[in-house]
Structure formats: structure tokens, C-alpha cells
Coordinates of C-alpha atoms and ligand atoms in Angstrom, one line a residue:
X1367 CA -34.6 41.7 -43.9
X1368 CA -32.3 43.5 -44.6
X1369 CA -31.2 43.3 -40.9
X1370 CA -31.8 39.1 -41.4
X1371 CA -29.0 39.1 -44.4
X1372 CA -26.7 41.2 -43.0
X1373 CA -26.6 39.2 -40.3
X1374 CA -26.5 36.0 -42.5
X1375 CA -22.9 37.0 -44.1
X1376 CA -21.6 37.7 -40.5
X1377 CA -22.2 33.7 -39.8
X1378 CA -20.9 33.2 -43.4
X1379 CA -17.9 35.3 -42.6
X1380 CA -17.7 32.8 -39.7
X1381 CA -17.7 29.5 -42.0
X1382 CA -21.2 28.9 -41.0
X1383 CA -23.3 27.8 -44.2
X1384 CA -26.7 28.8 -45.3
X1385 CA -28.4 25.4 -44.7
X1386 CA -26.8 25.4 -41.4
X1387 CA -28.5 29.2 -40.6
X1388 CA -31.8 29.0 -41.1
X1389 CA -32.0 25.4 -39.3
X1390 CA -31.0 27.4 -36.9
X1391 CA -33.3 30.5 -37.4
X1392 CA -35.6 27.2 -37.0
X1393 CA -35.1 26.7 -33.8
X1394 CA -35.0 30.0 -32.5
X1395 CA -38.1 31.0 -34.0
X1396 CA -39.4 28.3 -31.7
X1397 CA -37.9 29.3 -28.7
X1398 CA -38.8 32.9 -28.1
X1399 CA -41.2 32.5 -25.3
X1400 CA -39.0 30.6 -23.5
X1401 CA -36.5 33.2 -23.7
X1402 CA -38.7 35.4 -22.2
X1403 CA -39.2 33.6 -18.6
X1404 CA -35.7 33.4 -19.1
X1405 CA -35.0 37.3 -19.2
X1406 CA -37.8 37.8 -16.4
X1407 CA -36.1 35.2 -14.1
X1408 CA -32.9 37.6 -15.3
X1409 CA -34.7 40.8 -14.6
X1410 CA -36.0 39.5 -10.8
X1411 CA -32.3 38.8 -10.3
X1412 CA -30.6 41.9 -11.6
X1413 CA -33.2 43.8 -9.1
X1414 CA -32.5 41.9 -6.3
X1415 CA -28.9 42.3 -6.4
X1416 CA -28.8 46.1 -7.4
X1417 CA -30.9 45.9 -4.6
X1418 CA -28.4 44.6 -2.4
X1419 CA -25.4 47.0 -3.4
X1420 CA -27.9 50.2 -3.0
X1421 CA -28.8 49.1 0.1
X1422 CA -25.2 48.2 1.5
X1423 CA -23.9 51.5 0.7
X1424 CA -21.5 50.6 -2.2
X1425 CA -19.5 52.9 -3.1
X1426 CA -16.5 54.3 -5.6
X1427 CA -14.1 53.7 -2.8
X1428 CA -15.3 49.8 -2.0
X1429 CA -13.7 49.0 -5.5
X1430 CA -10.0 49.7 -4.5
X1431 CA -7.8 47.3 -3.2
X1432 CA -5.9 46.8 -0.6
X1433 CA -2.3 44.8 -0.2
X1434 CA -0.7 43.7 3.0
X1435 CA -3.0 42.9 6.0
X1436 CA -5.7 43.8 4.0
X1437 CA -6.9 44.8 7.6
X1438 CA -10.2 47.9 7.5
X1439 CA -10.2 46.9 3.8
X1440 CA -14.3 48.4 3.5
X1441 CA -14.4 47.2 -0.3
X1442 CA -13.8 43.8 1.3
X1443 CA -15.8 43.5 3.7
X1444 CA -18.8 45.6 1.7
X1445 CA -19.0 42.8 -1.3
X1446 CA -19.5 40.3 1.5
X1447 CA -22.0 42.1 2.9
X1448 CA -23.8 41.9 -0.2
X1449 CA -23.8 38.3 -0.4
X1450 CA -25.0 38.2 2.2
X1451 CA -28.2 40.1 1.5
X1452 CA -28.3 38.5 -2.1
X1453 CA -28.4 35.1 -1.2
X1454 CA -30.6 36.4 2.5
X1455 CA -28.4 34.9 4.6
X1456 CA -26.2 36.3 7.8
X1457 CA -23.2 36.1 7.0
X1458 CA -20.4 35.2 3.6
X1459 CA -17.3 34.7 3.1
X1460 CA -16.1 35.8 -0.7
X1461 CA -12.5 35.6 -1.4
X1462 CA -9.9 35.9 -3.8
X1463 CA -7.7 33.4 -1.5
X1464 CA -10.6 30.9 -2.2
X1465 CA -8.7 29.4 -5.0
X1466 CA -11.7 27.7 -6.8
X1467 CA -14.6 25.7 -6.3
X1468 CA -14.0 22.4 -4.7
X1469 CA -11.8 24.4 -2.0
X1470 CA -15.1 26.3 -0.8
X1471 CA -16.4 23.5 -0.5
X1472 CA -13.5 21.8 0.8
X1473 CA -13.3 25.2 3.5
X1474 CA -16.6 25.1 4.5
X1475 CA -16.3 21.2 5.6
X1476 CA -13.2 21.3 7.1
X1477 CA -13.7 24.1 9.3
X1478 CA -18.0 22.9 10.2
X1479 CA -16.9 19.1 10.6
X1480 CA -14.7 17.8 13.8
X1481 CA -13.0 14.8 14.5
X1482 CA -15.8 12.2 15.5
X1483 CA -18.3 13.9 13.4
X1484 CA -20.2 12.4 10.4
X1485 CA -20.3 14.1 7.3
X1486 CA -23.6 12.9 5.2
X1487 CA -24.6 12.9 1.2
X1488 CA -28.5 12.2 0.8
X1489 CA -27.8 12.8 -2.3
X1490 CA -26.4 9.9 -3.7
X1491 CA -22.3 10.4 -5.5
X1492 CA -21.0 14.1 -4.9
X1493 CA -18.9 15.8 -7.3
X1494 CA -15.1 13.9 -8.6
X1495 CA -13.1 16.6 -6.6
X1496 CA -14.6 16.0 -3.5
X1497 CA -14.3 12.6 -3.1
X1498 CA -10.4 13.2 -2.4
X1499 CA -12.2 16.3 0.0
X1500 CA -14.2 13.7 1.6
X1501 CA -11.7 11.2 1.4
X1502 CA -14.1 8.2 0.1
X1503 CA -10.6 8.2 -3.1
X1504 CA -7.6 7.7 -0.2
X1505 CA -6.0 11.4 -0.4
X1506 CA -2.9 13.4 1.8
X1507 CA -5.1 15.6 4.5
X1508 CA -8.7 14.5 3.7
X1509 CA -11.3 14.7 6.3
X1510 CA -11.9 11.3 7.1
X1511 CA -7.9 11.3 7.9
X1512 CA -9.7 13.8 10.6
X1513 CA -11.4 11.2 11.4
X1514 CA -14.4 12.3 10.1
X1515 CA -16.7 9.5 8.6
X1516 CA -18.6 9.4 5.7
X1517 CA -22.4 8.1 5.0
X1518 CA -24.0 8.5 1.3
X1519 CA -27.5 7.9 0.7
X1520 CA -28.6 7.1 -3.7
X1521 CA -31.8 8.7 -4.8
X1522 CA -33.7 6.2 -5.5
X1523 CA -34.2 5.0 -9.5
X1524 CA -36.8 7.6 -10.0
X1525 CA -34.7 9.6 -9.2
X1526 CA -36.5 10.8 -5.5
X1527 CA -34.9 11.3 -2.8
X1528 CA -34.8 8.2 -0.6
X1529 CA -36.1 9.5 2.4
X1530 CA -36.4 5.8 4.3
X1531 CA -32.5 5.5 4.0
X1532 CA -31.9 8.9 5.3
X1533 CA -33.3 8.5 8.0
X1534 CA -32.1 5.5 8.5
X1535 CA -27.9 7.1 8.3
X1536 CA -28.9 9.8 10.2
X1537 CA -27.3 9.5 13.8
X1538 CA -25.6 11.0 16.8
X1539 CA -22.9 11.6 15.0
X1540 CA -24.8 13.3 12.1
X1541 CA -23.5 16.5 12.0
X1542 CA -23.5 18.4 8.6
X1543 CA -25.7 17.3 5.6
X1544 CA -24.1 18.0 1.8
X1545 CA -26.5 18.7 -1.2
X1546 CA -25.4 19.4 -4.1
X1547 CA -27.8 21.2 -5.5
X1548 CA -26.3 20.6 -9.6
X1549 CA -26.3 17.3 -11.1
X1550 CA -23.0 18.3 -12.5
X1551 CA -21.5 16.0 -14.6
X1552 CA -24.0 12.5 -13.4
X1553 CA -27.4 11.8 -15.6
X1554 CA -29.4 12.3 -12.7
X1555 CA -31.7 15.4 -12.3
X1556 CA -30.5 18.7 -10.9
X1557 CA -32.5 19.6 -8.0
X1558 CA -34.5 23.0 -7.8
X1559 CA -34.9 24.6 -5.1
X1560 CA -38.3 24.1 -3.8
X1561 CA -37.1 20.1 -3.5
X1562 CA -33.6 21.0 -1.9
X1563 CA -36.3 22.4 0.8
X1564 CA -38.3 19.7 1.0
X1565 CA -35.1 17.4 2.0
X1566 CA -33.1 20.0 4.6
X1567 CA -36.9 19.9 6.6
X1568 CA -36.7 16.7 6.3
X1569 CA -33.7 16.8 7.6
X1570 CA -34.2 18.8 10.2
X1571 CA -37.4 17.4 11.5
X1572 CA -35.2 14.4 12.7
X1573 CA -32.1 16.9 13.8
X1574 CA -32.7 20.1 14.1
X1575 CA -28.7 20.7 14.8
X1576 CA -27.9 19.3 11.5
X1577 CA -25.5 21.7 9.8
X1578 CA -27.0 22.2 5.7
X1579 CA -25.0 22.2 4.0
X1580 CA -25.1 22.8 -0.5
X1581 CA -23.1 22.6 -2.9
X1582 CA -24.7 25.2 -5.0
X1583 CA -22.2 25.5 -8.4
X1584 CA -23.7 26.0 -11.3
X1585 CA -27.5 26.7 -10.0
X1586 CA -27.1 30.4 -8.6
X1587 CA -29.3 32.9 -10.2
X1588 CA -30.9 30.1 -12.6
X1589 CA -34.3 30.5 -10.1
X1590 CA -35.5 33.3 -8.3
X1591 CA -34.3 32.0 -4.7
X1592 CA -31.6 30.2 -3.4
X1593 CA -31.3 27.6 -1.2
X1594 CA -30.5 29.9 1.7
X1595 CA -33.8 31.2 1.6
X1596 CA -34.5 27.7 1.6
X1597 CA -33.7 26.7 4.8
X1598 CA -29.5 25.2 3.9
X1599 CA -26.9 27.1 6.7
X1600 CA -24.9 27.4 4.5
X1601 CA -24.5 27.5 0.1
X1602 CA -21.2 27.5 -1.5
X1603 CA -20.1 28.5 -4.9
X1604 CA -16.9 29.7 -7.1
X1605 CA -16.7 32.2 -8.8
X1606 CA -15.7 31.5 -11.9
X1607 CA -18.9 30.0 -12.7
X1608 CA -22.3 32.2 -12.5
X1609 CA -22.2 35.2 -9.5
X1610 CA -18.4 35.5 -11.2
X1611 CA -20.2 36.8 -14.1
X1612 CA -17.3 35.9 -16.5
X1613 CA -15.2 38.7 -14.8
X1614 CA -13.7 37.6 -11.6
X1615 CA -10.7 36.0 -12.2
X1616 CA -10.3 33.6 -9.5
X1617 CA -12.3 33.3 -5.9
X1618 CA -15.4 31.3 -4.1
X1619 CA -17.4 32.5 -1.4
X1620 CA -19.4 30.4 1.1
X1621 CA -22.9 32.4 2.3
X1622 CA -24.9 31.4 5.4
X1623 CA -25.1 31.0 9.1
X1624 CA -23.3 33.1 11.7
X1625 CA -21.1 30.9 13.4
X1626 CA -20.9 29.1 9.9
X1627 CA -19.1 31.5 8.3
X1628 CA -16.8 32.4 11.2
X1629 CA -15.7 29.2 11.4
X1630 CA -14.8 29.0 7.7
X1631 CA -13.2 32.3 8.4
X1632 CA -10.9 31.1 11.1
X1633 CA -9.8 27.6 9.0
X1634 CA -9.6 30.6 5.9
X1635 CA -6.1 33.0 7.7
X1636 CA -6.0 31.4 11.1
X1637 CA -7.8 31.0 14.8
X1638 CA -8.1 34.4 15.8
X1639 CA -7.6 36.7 12.6
X1640 CA -10.6 35.4 10.7
X1641 CA -12.3 37.9 8.5
X1642 CA -10.6 40.3 9.9
X1643 CA -7.4 39.7 7.0
X1644 CA -6.5 39.2 3.6
X1645 CA -6.1 41.9 1.2
X1646 CA -8.5 42.1 -1.7
X1647 CA -5.2 43.8 -3.9
X1648 CA -6.9 44.8 -6.8
X1649 CA -9.4 42.7 -7.4
X1650 CA -12.6 43.9 -5.7
X1651 CA -14.3 45.4 -9.0
X1652 CA -14.2 42.3 -11.4
X1653 CA -15.6 40.7 -8.5
X1654 CA -18.1 44.3 -7.8
X1655 CA -19.3 43.9 -11.6
X1656 CA -19.3 40.5 -12.1
X1657 CA -22.4 39.8 -9.7
X1658 CA -23.8 42.7 -11.2
X1659 CA -23.7 41.6 -14.7
X1660 CA -24.5 37.7 -13.1
X1661 CA -28.5 37.5 -14.0
X1662 CA -28.2 38.1 -17.5
X1663 CA -24.8 36.6 -17.9
X1664 CA -26.1 32.8 -16.1
X1665 CA -29.8 33.8 -18.9
X1666 CA -27.1 33.5 -22.2
X1667 CA -26.1 30.7 -20.4
X1668 CA -29.2 29.0 -19.9
X1669 CA -30.2 30.5 -23.4
X1670 CA -27.0 28.9 -25.1
X1671 CA -27.9 25.0 -23.2
X1672 CA -32.0 25.2 -24.5
X1673 CA -30.9 26.2 -28.0
X1674 CA -28.2 23.4 -27.8
X1675 CA -30.9 21.2 -26.1
X1676 CA -33.4 21.6 -29.1
X1677 CA -30.8 22.2 -32.2
X1678 CA -30.0 18.5 -31.2
X1679 CA -32.8 16.7 -30.6
X1680 CA -34.4 18.5 -33.6
X1681 CA -31.6 15.7 -34.9
X1682 CA -32.7 13.0 -33.5
X1683 CA -29.5 12.8 -30.2
X1684 CA -30.6 11.7 -27.3
X1685 CA -30.0 15.6 -24.7
X1686 CA -30.1 15.7 -21.7
X1687 CA -32.4 17.4 -19.9
X1688 CA -34.1 17.1 -23.0
X1689 CA -35.5 20.8 -25.2
X1690 CA -39.1 20.9 -22.8
X1691 CA -38.2 20.5 -19.1
X1692 CA -37.6 23.0 -16.8
X1693 CA -33.9 24.1 -15.7
X1694 CA -32.2 24.3 -12.4
X1695 CA -28.3 24.6 -13.6
X1696 CA -26.8 25.7 -16.9
X1697 CA -24.9 21.9 -18.3
X1698 CA -26.1 20.4 -21.5
X1699 CA -25.4 17.2 -22.0
X1700 CA -25.3 15.6 -26.0
X1701 CA -24.8 11.3 -26.6
X1702 CA -23.7 11.3 -30.2
X1703 CA -23.4 8.0 -29.5
X1704 CA -19.7 7.2 -31.2
X1705 CA -16.2 9.3 -31.0
X1706 CA -16.3 11.2 -33.9
X1707 CA -19.8 13.7 -32.6
X1708 CA -17.6 14.6 -29.2
X1709 CA -14.6 16.0 -31.3
X1710 CA -16.7 17.2 -33.6
X1711 CA -18.5 19.3 -31.1
X1712 CA -15.6 20.0 -29.2
X1713 CA -13.9 21.2 -32.5
X1714 CA -16.5 23.8 -33.3
X1715 CA -17.2 24.9 -30.1
X1716 CA -13.3 25.7 -30.0
X1717 CA -13.3 27.3 -33.2
X1718 CA -16.2 29.3 -32.3
X1719 CA -13.7 31.3 -29.4
X1720 CA -12.8 34.7 -29.1
X1721 CA -9.4 33.4 -27.7
X1722 CA -7.5 30.4 -29.2
X1723 CA -9.9 30.0 -31.8
X1724 CA -7.3 28.8 -34.5
X1725 CA -5.8 26.0 -32.1
X1726 CA -7.6 22.6 -32.5
X1727 CA -8.5 20.1 -29.7
X1728 CA -7.8 16.7 -29.0
X1729 CA -8.4 13.8 -26.1
X1730 CA -5.9 13.6 -24.2
X1731 CA -5.2 11.0 -21.0
X1732 CA -6.0 13.8 -17.9
X1733 CA -5.4 12.6 -14.4
X1734 CA -7.7 11.7 -12.6
X1735 CA -9.8 10.1 -15.6
X1736 CA -10.4 6.8 -16.9
X1737 CA -10.4 7.6 -20.5
X1738 CA -9.3 10.2 -22.6
X1739 CA -10.8 13.6 -22.8
X1740 CA -11.6 16.6 -25.0
X1741 CA -12.1 19.9 -23.9
X1742 CA -13.1 23.3 -25.8
X1743 CA -12.5 26.4 -24.3
X1744 CA -11.2 29.9 -25.7
X1745 CA -11.7 31.8 -22.6
X1746 CA -10.7 34.7 -21.4
X1747 CA -10.3 33.4 -17.9
X1748 CA -8.9 29.6 -17.4
X1749 CA -11.2 27.3 -16.5
X1750 CA -13.9 29.5 -16.9
X1751 CA -17.0 27.5 -16.6
X1752 CA -19.4 30.3 -17.3
X1753 CA -17.7 31.1 -20.8
X1754 CA -18.3 29.0 -24.2
X1755 CA -16.7 25.1 -23.5
X1756 CA -17.4 21.5 -23.9
X1757 CA -15.9 18.4 -22.9
X1758 CA -16.4 15.0 -22.9
X1759 CA -14.8 11.7 -22.4
X1760 CA -14.1 9.0 -24.9
X1761 CA -16.4 6.3 -23.8
X1762 CA -19.3 5.0 -24.6
X1763 CA -21.8 6.3 -24.6
X1764 CA -20.2 9.4 -26.1
X1765 CA -21.7 11.7 -24.7
X1766 CA -20.3 15.4 -24.8
X1767 CA -20.8 18.4 -21.8
X1768 CA -21.2 22.0 -22.6
X1769 CA -22.1 25.0 -21.2
X1770 CA -21.6 28.6 -20.7
X1771 CA -21.0 31.9 -23.2
X1772 CA -21.1 34.9 -21.5
X1773 CA -23.3 36.2 -23.9
X1774 CA -26.4 34.5 -26.0
X1775 CA -25.1 35.1 -29.8
X1776 CA -22.2 33.6 -28.7
X1777 CA -23.9 30.8 -27.3
X1778 CA -25.8 30.0 -30.8
X1779 CA -22.6 31.3 -32.8
X1780 CA -21.4 27.7 -30.7
X1781 CA -23.6 25.2 -31.4
X1782 CA -24.0 26.4 -34.9
X1783 CA -19.9 26.3 -35.6
X1784 CA -20.7 22.6 -33.9
X1785 CA -23.9 22.1 -35.7
X1786 CA -21.5 23.1 -39.0
X1787 CA -18.6 20.7 -38.2
X1788 CA -21.5 17.4 -37.5
X1789 CA -23.2 18.1 -40.1
X1790 CA -19.6 18.6 -42.5
X1791 CA -18.0 15.3 -41.0
X1792 CA -22.1 13.4 -42.0
X1793 CA -22.2 12.8 -38.1
X1794 CA -25.9 14.3 -39.3
X1795 CA -28.2 15.4 -41.8
X1796 CA -29.8 18.6 -41.8
X1797 CA -33.2 19.0 -44.0
Ligands
LIG1128 C1 -17.8 22.9 -10.8 C2 -18.5 21.8 -9.8 C3 -17.0 21.8 -8.2 C4 -16.0 22.5 -7.6 O1 -15.5 24.0 -8.5 P1 -13.8 24.2 -9.1 O2 -13.9 26.1 -8.6 O3 -14.0 23.1 -10.2 O4 -13.8 23.2 -8.2 C5 -17.9 21.5 -7.3 N1 -19.6 21.7 -7.6 C6 -19.8 21.0 -8.7 C7 -21.3 20.2 -8.2 C8 -19.4 21.9 -9.5 O5 -20.1 22.3 -10.9

């Protein structure tokens, strides 16, 4: 009892009223079993990562970096072995020279496709930034400029795969299929590893030599297995999301079949050089330690998302995914139906940040968006979306997207703080 009183005082010092705190406690009490399952998945994945580090013989020397060309960079080469073991692939490319998730995906695509080839997305429109990589929106240096064509098969209305449409779309030129695991900022369901596996077997049944790539952003460590164990030839992601564990300050990875990874390495550096160059500078300790922490960090983000869904659903708002459904990524959306809700939510998230908590976020006309966007992030790594962050476009249906939380207590504080703002503004009433 004493512990609870002390905790309540701490929340009070951070501007959380007793009413909001008690409401949060009630919701949290109902989630213990669900959180236990999340912790068990984290436990399994933690063991998987430790095992991969031990089997790859990670040593203290691996934490050092190289400069210049980076020949014989033991730490870099060993880290790539660790990633290959974690994702159960033949090889991996894990580099600070891969600047972000979009870059990693562009690299995987551009290095494995040749003029005249065709790329297919059988799961609808890909992530916004890939539109310019592919050339769906005209852009300098796009795949389209290099003579790679693109076809898209949308998901069915019920979220299922359009198997007939996919079969029809696959042709002689089909070289690579890109499958986005996370819904990103769309409203379709995120794909489970099992569903990705079913899709890949269907595609390989029609054309066995097609390369199946999975955009794994936001999905790593959400389940016990990764899409690379369900038939994907390449899985690709960003280190400032899940696998960087909040510590990696930059970077991306491509794990997959040897030939696919080799192609990517020759494109990242140069034909003839490939994986042999690329100094790791002083960054490896953060890459290793981040991967080590990633299973529990992603579990914390997942629990924060589940907590948010349960809080806001209980208050009558539409949440996606809903409070009960199974989850395969860390993104949560809440629909407020009016701009004030989105703004108050983001102000609350910002006010809970360890960095820049005194900054008040405002909506602005960001390049590339058709409505003003408000963003909240007080992160140690700029733009990191494994850290607690939220954003939303100021347009109907006035939804906010929320993700991250390096620890559950921080995620919980963020949600309670958002609720404090929402309730102070009279947008929701807590009973
Ligand atoms: C974040 C994300 C990307 C792009 O990653 P950046 O690091 O922002 O470039 C691509 N696909 C999905 C599904 C993502 O969530």
C-alpha cells in the first residue's frame, strides 16, 4: 500500500491527477495476464539473441571500431553473423552507412533488380517513402527511371490476400515481391509471420525463383519467429526502430540469402568491394548492446500500445488495433474525430518526454503531406520511433498514431499524461 501511495505522489509531481492515475491503475490491473504473455515472448527472444552472440563468439574486441577503409573489421563482421543467426539467414548486412529504413529497403530493391525486371507488391500500397523509391510518385533515381516496372495487388476488403489477382500479376518479368509486414500508417491489419509464410508459399508455388523481400520495420521481435523463417529471401529494417533497442543512433540491416545480401553489399559500397569495406567507427558497442536490449525494449513498446488501446477504448474512442486483438507491430492509433483530440494527445506525449519536455508541439505543413502534421517526440536519438512518440495529420478522421516507449513505465506515463491533457480539455470524461 505504501508503495502505491509513493508512486501516486511521483505521478502527482509529474502533473497526473488522482483521477487519471486511478483510472490507469484500473486498466493496468486488467492487463496483467496479457503483459505476462508479452514478457514471455521477450524472454524467448532475449535467449535467442544471447545464444546468437555466444555462438558467433562476440568478444570484447568486437566492441571496438575501425577507421578508414575498415578492412578486417572484426566487430562489424561478427555483428553481421549475429544478425544472420538471429534471423536464421545465410548472411546479413548491418551498417551505419545504411542511413535509415527507407535506405535499407531501397538498397535491397535496387541491388537485386535489373532493367527490364518487374517488382510486385501483393499487399497493397507500400510505405509512403517507398513510393519515390519505386517511382509510383516520379522521383530522380527511382527504380522506374532505371527501367524496373511495378505492379500492385491490393488486399481484399476483408484484409485477405487477393490470390487470383496475385496469380494474374505474376509474369515472366516478375523478379521480386515486396511484402510489408507492418500496416505502417494505414488501416489494414499488420501481417503475422504465419500469414506472410502462407503468401510466400503461394507465390513460390507459381514462380519458385522469385525473390520475396519483407519490409520488417516495426515487426522485429514481436513474435517468436521472423519472416525469414517463413520463406522470405530477405528481411529489411531500420536500427532506429526495434532491433536497435533505442541505443543504435543510425543504421539499417538486410538479412537473407547470401546472393541477395552480396548484391546489396556491392551496391552499398562498390562492385568488387562489397562487405570488405565500411569502417564501423565507434558505433559497434551501441549496435551490439541495442540488439541485446531489443527484445525487452520492443516488449515495453508493445505493452505501452496495449495500455493505450485499453485506456482509450474504455473512454469510447475508436482504437486500432483494438484492446483485445493480437498484435504484430508496435503502432497504435486512436481516433478522436476532432483536431483538439490529436493536439492534446501529442502535447501530453511531449510533456512526458525525458528530453525537450518543455517544448509544445504544433501542427505544421510538412513537405510531402497534404495536411498539417503534429508530432511529439522527446527522444535521445532524433526521429527514433522505438522511443515514445506520436504524430497525426490534422484532417478527418483526426487519428493520432502512437508508438514506442523504451520502458513500460515511460510508456505508461506518456499515455496518462496524454489522458490528463485530453481530460483537462474536456475531450473525454473519466468516471
Ligand atoms: C519506418 C518505416 C519505413 C521507413 O523507415 P525510415 O527509417 O523512416 O526511413 C519503411 N517501412 C515501414 C513499414 C516503416 O514502418
